[in-house]
Coordinates of C-alpha atoms in Angstrom, one line a residue:
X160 CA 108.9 162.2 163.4
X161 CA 106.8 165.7 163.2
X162 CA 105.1 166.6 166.1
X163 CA 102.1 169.9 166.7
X164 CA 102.6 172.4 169.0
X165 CA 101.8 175.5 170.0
X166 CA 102.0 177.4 166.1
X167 CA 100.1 174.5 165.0
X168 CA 96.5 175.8 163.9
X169 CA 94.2 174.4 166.0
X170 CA 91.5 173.7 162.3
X171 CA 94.6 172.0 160.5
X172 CA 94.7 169.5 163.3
X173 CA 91.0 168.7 163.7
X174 CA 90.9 168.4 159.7
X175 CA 93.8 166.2 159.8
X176 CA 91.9 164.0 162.2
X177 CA 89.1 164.0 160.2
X178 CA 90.4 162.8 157.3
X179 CA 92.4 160.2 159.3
X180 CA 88.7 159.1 160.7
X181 CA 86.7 159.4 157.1
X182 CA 89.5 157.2 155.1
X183 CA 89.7 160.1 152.8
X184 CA 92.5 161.6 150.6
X185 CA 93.5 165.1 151.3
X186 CA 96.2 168.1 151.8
X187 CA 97.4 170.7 154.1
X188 CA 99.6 173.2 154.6
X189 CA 100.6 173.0 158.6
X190 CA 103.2 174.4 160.8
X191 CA 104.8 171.1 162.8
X192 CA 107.7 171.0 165.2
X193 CA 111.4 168.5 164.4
X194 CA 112.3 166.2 167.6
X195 CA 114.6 169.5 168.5
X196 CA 111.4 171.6 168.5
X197 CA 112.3 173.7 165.7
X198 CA 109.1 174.7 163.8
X199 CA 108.5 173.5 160.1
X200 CA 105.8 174.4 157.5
X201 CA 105.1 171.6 155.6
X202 CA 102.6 170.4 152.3
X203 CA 101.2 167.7 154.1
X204 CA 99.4 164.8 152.1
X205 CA 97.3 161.9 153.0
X206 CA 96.3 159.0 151.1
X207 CA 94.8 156.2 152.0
X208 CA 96.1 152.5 150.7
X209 CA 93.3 150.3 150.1
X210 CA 94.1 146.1 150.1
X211 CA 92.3 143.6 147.8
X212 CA 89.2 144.1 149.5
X213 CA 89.1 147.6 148.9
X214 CA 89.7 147.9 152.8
X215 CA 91.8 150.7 154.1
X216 CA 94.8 149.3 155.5
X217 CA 97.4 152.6 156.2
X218 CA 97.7 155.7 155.1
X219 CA 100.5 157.0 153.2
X220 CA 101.8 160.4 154.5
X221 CA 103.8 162.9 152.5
X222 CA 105.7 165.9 153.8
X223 CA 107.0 168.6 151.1
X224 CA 109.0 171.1 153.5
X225 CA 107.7 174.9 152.6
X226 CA 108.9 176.6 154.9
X227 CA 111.1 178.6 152.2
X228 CA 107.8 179.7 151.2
X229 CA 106.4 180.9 154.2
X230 CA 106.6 184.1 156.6
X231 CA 109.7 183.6 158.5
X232 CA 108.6 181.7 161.5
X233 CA 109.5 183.5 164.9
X234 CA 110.2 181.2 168.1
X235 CA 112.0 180.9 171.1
X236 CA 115.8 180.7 169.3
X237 CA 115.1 183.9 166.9
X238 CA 113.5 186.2 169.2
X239 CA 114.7 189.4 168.4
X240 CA 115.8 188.2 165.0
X241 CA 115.0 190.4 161.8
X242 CA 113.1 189.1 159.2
X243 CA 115.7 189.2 156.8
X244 CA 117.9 186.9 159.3
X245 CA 115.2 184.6 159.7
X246 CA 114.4 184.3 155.9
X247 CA 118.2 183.6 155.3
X248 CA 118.7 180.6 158.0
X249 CA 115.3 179.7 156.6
X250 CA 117.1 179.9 153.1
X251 CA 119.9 177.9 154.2
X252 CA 118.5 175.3 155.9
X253 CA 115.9 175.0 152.7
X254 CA 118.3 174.5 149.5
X255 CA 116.8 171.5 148.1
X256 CA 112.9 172.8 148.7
X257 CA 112.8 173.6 144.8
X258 CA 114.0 169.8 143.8
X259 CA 111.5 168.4 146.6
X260 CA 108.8 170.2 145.7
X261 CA 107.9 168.0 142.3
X262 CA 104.4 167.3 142.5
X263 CA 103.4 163.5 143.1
X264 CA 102.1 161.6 140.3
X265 CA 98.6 159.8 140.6
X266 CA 100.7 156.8 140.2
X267 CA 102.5 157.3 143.1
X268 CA 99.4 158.3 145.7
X269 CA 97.4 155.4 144.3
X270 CA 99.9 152.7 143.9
X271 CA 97.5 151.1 141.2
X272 CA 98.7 149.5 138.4
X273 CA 98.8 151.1 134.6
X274 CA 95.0 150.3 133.0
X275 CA 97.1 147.8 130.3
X276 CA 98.5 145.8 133.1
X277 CA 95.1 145.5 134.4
X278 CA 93.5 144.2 131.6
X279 CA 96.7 141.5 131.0
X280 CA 96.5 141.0 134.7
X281 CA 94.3 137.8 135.1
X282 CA 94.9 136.7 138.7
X283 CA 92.1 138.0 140.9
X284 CA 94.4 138.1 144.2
X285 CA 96.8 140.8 142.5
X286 CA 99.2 142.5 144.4
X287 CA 98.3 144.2 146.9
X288 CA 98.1 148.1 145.9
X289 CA 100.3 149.5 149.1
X290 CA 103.1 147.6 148.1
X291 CA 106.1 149.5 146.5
X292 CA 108.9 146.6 146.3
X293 CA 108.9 143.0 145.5
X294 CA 108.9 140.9 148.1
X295 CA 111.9 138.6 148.5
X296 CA 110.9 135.2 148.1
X297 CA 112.9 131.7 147.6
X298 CA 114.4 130.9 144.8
X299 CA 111.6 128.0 143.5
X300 CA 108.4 130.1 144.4
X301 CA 107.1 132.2 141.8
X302 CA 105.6 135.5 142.0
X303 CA 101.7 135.5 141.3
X304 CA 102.0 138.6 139.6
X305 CA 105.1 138.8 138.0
X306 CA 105.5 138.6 133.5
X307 CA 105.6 135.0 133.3
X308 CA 103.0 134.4 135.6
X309 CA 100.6 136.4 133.9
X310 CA 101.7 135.1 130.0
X311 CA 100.9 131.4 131.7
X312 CA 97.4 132.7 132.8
X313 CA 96.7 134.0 129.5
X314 CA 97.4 130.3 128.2
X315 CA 95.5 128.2 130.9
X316 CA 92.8 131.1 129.9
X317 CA 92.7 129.9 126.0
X318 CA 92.9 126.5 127.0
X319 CA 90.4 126.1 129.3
X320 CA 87.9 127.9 126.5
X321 CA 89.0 125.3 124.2
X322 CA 88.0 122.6 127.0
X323 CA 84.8 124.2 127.5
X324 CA 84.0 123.9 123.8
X325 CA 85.3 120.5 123.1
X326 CA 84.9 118.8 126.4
X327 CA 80.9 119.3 125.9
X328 CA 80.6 118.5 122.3
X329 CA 82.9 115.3 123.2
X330 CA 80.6 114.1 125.3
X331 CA 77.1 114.7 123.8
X332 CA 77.9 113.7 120.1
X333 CA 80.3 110.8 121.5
X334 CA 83.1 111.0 119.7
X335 CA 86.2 108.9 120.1
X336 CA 89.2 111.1 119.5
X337 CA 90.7 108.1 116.9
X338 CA 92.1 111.1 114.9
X339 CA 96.2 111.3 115.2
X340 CA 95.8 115.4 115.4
X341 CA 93.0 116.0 118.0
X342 CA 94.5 113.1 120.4
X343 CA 97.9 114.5 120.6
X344 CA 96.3 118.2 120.6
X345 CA 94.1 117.2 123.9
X346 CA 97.2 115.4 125.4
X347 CA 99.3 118.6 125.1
X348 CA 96.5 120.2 126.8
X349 CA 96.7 117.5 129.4
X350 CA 100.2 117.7 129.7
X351 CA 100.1 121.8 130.3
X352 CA 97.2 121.7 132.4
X353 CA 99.6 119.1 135.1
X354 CA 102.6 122.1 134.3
X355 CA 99.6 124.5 135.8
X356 CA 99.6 122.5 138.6
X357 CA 103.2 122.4 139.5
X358 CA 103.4 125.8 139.0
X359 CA 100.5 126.5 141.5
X360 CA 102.8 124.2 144.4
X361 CA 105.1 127.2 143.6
X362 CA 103.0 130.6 143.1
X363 CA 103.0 133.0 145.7
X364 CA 99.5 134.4 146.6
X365 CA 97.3 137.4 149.3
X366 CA 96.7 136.3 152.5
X367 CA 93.5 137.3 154.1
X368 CA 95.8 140.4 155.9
X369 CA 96.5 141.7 152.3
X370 CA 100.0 140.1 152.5
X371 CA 101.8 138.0 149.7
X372 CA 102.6 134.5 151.0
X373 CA 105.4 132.9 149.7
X374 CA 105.8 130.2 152.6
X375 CA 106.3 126.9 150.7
X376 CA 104.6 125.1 153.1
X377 CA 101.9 127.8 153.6
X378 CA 101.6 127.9 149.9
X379 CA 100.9 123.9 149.2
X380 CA 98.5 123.7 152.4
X381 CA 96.2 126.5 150.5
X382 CA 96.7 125.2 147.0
X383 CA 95.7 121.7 148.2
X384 CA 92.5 123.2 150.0
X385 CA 91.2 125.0 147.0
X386 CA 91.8 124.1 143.5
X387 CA 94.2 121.2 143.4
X388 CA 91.2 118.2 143.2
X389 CA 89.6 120.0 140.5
X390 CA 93.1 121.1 138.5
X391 CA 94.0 117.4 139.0
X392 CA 90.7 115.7 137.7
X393 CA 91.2 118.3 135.0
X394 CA 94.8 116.9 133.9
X395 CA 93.6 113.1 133.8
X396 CA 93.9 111.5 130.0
X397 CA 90.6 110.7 129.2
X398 CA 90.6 110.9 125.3
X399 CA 93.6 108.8 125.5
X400 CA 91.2 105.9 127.2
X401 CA 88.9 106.8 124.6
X402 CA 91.1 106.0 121.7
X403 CA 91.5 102.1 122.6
X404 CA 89.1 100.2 120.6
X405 CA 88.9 97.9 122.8
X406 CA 88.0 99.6 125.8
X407 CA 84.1 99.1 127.0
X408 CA 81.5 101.2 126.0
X409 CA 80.3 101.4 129.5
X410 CA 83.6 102.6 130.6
X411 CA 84.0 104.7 127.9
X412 CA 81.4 106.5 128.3
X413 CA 81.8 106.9 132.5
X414 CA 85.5 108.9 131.1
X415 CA 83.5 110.9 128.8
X416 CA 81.4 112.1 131.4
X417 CA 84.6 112.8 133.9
X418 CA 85.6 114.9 131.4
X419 CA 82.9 117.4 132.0
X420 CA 84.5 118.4 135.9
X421 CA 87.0 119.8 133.4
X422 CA 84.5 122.4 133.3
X423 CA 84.8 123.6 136.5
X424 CA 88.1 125.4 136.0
X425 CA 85.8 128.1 134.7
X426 CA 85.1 129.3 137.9
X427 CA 88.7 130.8 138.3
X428 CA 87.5 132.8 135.0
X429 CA 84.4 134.2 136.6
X430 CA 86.6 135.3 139.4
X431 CA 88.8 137.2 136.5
X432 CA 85.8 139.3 135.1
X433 CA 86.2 141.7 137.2
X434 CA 88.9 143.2 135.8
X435 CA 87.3 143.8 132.3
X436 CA 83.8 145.1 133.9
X437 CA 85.2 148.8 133.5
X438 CA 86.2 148.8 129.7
X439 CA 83.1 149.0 127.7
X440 CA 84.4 147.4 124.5
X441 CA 85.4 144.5 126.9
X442 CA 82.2 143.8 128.2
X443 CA 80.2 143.6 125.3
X444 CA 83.0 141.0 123.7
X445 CA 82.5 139.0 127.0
X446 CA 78.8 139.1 126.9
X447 CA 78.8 137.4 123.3
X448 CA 81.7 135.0 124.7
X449 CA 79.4 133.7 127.2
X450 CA 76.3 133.7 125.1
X451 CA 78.0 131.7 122.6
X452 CA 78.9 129.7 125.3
X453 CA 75.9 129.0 126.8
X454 CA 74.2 128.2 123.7
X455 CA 76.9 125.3 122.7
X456 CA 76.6 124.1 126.1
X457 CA 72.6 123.9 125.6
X458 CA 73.0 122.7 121.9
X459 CA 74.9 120.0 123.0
X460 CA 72.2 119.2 126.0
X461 CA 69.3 119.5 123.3
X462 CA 71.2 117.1 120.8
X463 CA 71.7 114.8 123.7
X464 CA 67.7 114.8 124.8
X465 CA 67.0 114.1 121.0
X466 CA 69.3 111.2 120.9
X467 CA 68.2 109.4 123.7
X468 CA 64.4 109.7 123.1
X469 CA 64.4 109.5 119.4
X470 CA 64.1 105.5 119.6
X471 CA 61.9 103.7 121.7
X472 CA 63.3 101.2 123.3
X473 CA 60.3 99.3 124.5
X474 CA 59.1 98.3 121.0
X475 CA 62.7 99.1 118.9
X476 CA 60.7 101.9 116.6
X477 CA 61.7 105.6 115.7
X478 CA 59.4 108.3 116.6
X479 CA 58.3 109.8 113.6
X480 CA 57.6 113.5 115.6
X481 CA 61.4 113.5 116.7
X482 CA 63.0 116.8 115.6
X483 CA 65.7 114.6 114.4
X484 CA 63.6 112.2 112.2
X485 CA 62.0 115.0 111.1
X486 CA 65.4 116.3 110.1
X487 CA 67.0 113.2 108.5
X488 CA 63.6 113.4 106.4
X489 CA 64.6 116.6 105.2
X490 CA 67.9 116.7 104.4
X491 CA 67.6 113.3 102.9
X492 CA 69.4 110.9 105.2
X493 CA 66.6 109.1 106.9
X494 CA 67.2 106.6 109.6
X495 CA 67.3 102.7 108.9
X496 CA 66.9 99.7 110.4
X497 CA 69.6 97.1 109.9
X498 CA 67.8 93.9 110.0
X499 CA 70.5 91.4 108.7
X500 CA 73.4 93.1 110.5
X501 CA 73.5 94.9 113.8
X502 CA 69.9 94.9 114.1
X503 CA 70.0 98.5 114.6
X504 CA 68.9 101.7 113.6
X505 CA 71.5 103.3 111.6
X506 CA 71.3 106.6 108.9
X507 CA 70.5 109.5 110.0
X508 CA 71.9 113.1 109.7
X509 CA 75.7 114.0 110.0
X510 CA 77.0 114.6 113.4
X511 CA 78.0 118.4 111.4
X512 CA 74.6 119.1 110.5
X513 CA 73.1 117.8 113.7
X514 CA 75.1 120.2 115.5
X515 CA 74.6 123.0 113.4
X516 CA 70.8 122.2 113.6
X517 CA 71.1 122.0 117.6
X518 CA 73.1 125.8 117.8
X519 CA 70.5 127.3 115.4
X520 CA 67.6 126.1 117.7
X521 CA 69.0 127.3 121.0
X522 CA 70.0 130.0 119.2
X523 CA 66.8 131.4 118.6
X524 CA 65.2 130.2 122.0
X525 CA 67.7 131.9 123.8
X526 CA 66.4 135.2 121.9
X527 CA 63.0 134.4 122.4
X528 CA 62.7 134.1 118.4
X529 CA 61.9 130.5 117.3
X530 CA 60.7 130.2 114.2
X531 CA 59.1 126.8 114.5
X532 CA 61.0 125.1 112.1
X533 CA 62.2 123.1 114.6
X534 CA 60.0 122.0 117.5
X535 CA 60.3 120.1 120.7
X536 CA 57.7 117.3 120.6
X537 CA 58.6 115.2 123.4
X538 CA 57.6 115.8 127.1
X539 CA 61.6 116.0 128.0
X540 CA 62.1 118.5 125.1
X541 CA 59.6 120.8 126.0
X542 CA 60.6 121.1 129.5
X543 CA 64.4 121.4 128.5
X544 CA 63.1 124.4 126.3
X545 CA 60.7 126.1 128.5
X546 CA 64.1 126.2 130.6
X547 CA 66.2 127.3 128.3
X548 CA 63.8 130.4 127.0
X549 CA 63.5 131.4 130.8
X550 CA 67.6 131.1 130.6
X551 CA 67.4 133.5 127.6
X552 CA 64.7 136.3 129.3
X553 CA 66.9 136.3 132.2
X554 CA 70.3 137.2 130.7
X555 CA 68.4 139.7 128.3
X556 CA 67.2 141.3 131.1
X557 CA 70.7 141.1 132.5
X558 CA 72.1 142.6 129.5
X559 CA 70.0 145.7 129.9
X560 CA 70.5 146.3 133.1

């Protein structure tokens, strides 16, 4: 403990308030008194630790003693004292200035992590920057932050991209996962997304104080309040329901649509960007991510629209101005009715080059192109593209911005 005193410049202390009151970082040199009122020069610095939130929650205090440095002080116990004595007890009792004296590294006053660990870092509640140990937790709960932790991000990161593709496409084009390869693909992916959530029942993470919980019980209660429902809806084997033959269409189809909530694990990935917003090459890979996105989202939508409408139902006859007669017509695989069989319409273009077709149109809506090759001709189409050219205006404005 350092205490003022009389020696103690009266402008040190009222700057050293200051800063105290502005939250700012700064440094002094200031004459302060030991507990047995000896007088000390010091190289006093101040930084302030900021949680999470970017809120200030204490300040880290340095004292570098300088006294070794300094006129020799004069008090009460060396009155009458040359200089020379009092620069050689102020010797002695200063040996290991030199070896104290290092200067502090940014890395210390900050307490932020290197710029490579934040970009690998993926959890948004990291840990907390005024924290110089570990915290000792028990032996089943896992660090959020720690290697491990972050590798497994990096894979529910991948993953989750590969359901936001597939889990769309899925449903639209209605595709029963009957190949060996993709069924035991999506139930690996099943399998790691339950992992996930064991390991969440066993990941530390910031309490609202800035403080790493790593209660068990504290831990499940805020698991089960946030993400658990989705993670676990997320988990369920849906293309595994799918693959049965014999299951009914109606059924199938009410599992093909569940698969979609799948989706909503995305929003622990818009709670990630963050951490890329700074690195320029970073931002424009993520801004074509998410355009590409968006598009095969809206392809699939604008497949979907053209499915449904492209027969009418009342009278069992294909509109002629469908984009996707239009497209069968072209490529040579028209549509057909199967009188003696199914009774039916059956032909038609390839689920491949429907999709392909699909991407190239919002494709060019989304950039406000459109080359009119393909057209919306039906009252739902034209809405749905009206919507989607708005969609494209506003993230182009985004994008300059």
């Amino acid at each position: 403990i350092f205490m003022y005193g009389e020696l103690t410049d009266k402008k040190t202390i009222d700057k050293v308030r200051q800063t105290f009151d502005n939250y700012e970082s700064n440094c002094f040199e200031v004459l302060l008194y030991r507990k047995n009122r000896s007088p000390v020069w010091f190289y006093m610095q101040v930084a302030p630790i900021r949680n999470e939130n970017d809120k200030v929650v204490l300040f880290l205090c340095t004292f570098k003693d300088i006294t070794l440095f300094k006129q020799p002080i004069e008090d009460e116990t060396t009155k009458g004292w040359t200089k020379f004595a009092r620069l050689t007890r102020a010797l002695t009792n200063n040996r290991n200035t030199l070896q104290q004296l290092a200067p502090i590294s940014k890395h210390e006053v900050s307490h932020k992590q290197s710029r490579l660990a934040e970009v690998l870092q993926l959890n948004s509640d990291i840990l907390p920057q005024y924290k110089q140990e570990a915290p000792k937790t028990p032996p089943h709960i896992i660090l959020h932050y720690c290697t491990f932790k972050t590798t497994w991000d990096w894979v529910i990161l991948i993953l989750t991209f590969y359901t936001a593709i597939m889990v769309p496409y899925n449903v639209s084009f209605k595709t029963k996962q009957n190949n060996i390869v993709w069924l035991v693909l999506d139930s690996v992916v099943d399998v790691i997304f339950l992992v996930d959530i064991v390991l969440n029942f066993h990941t530390t993470f910031v309490g609202p104080g800035g403080e790493v919980i790593s209660d068990p019980k504290l831990i499940r209660m805020n698991y089960l309040k946030t993400w658990f429902v989705i993670d676990l809806l997320s988990c369920l084997p849906y293309d595994i329901i799918n693959a049965f033959e014999n299951v009914d269409e109606g059924i199938s189809s009410l599992f093909s649509s569940l698969k979609v909530v799948r989706l909503l694990r995305l929003g622990r990935v818009a709670r990630k960007l963050d951490h890329y917003l700074e690195y320029g090459a970073a931002v424009l890979v993520l801004l074509v991510c998410v355009f590409g996105l968006v598009a095969h989202w809206l392809a699939c939508i604008w497949y979907s629209i053209g499915d449904y409408e492209v027969i009418d139902e009342a009278t069992n006859t294909i509109k002629m101005d469908s984009w996707l007669y239009q497209l069968a017509i072209s490529i040579g695989s028209p549509y057909r009715y199967n009188a003696s069989g199914s009774g039916q319409w059956e032909g038609g273009p390839g689920k491949d080059s429907l999709y392909i077709t699909s991407l190239y149109f919002t494709m060019t809506s989304l950039t406000t192109i459109g080359f009119g090759n393909i057209a919306p001709s039906t009252d739902g189409e034209k809405i749905f593209s009206v919507a989607m050219m708005m969609v494209g205006c506003k993230y182009e404005m985004s994008c300059w911005v």
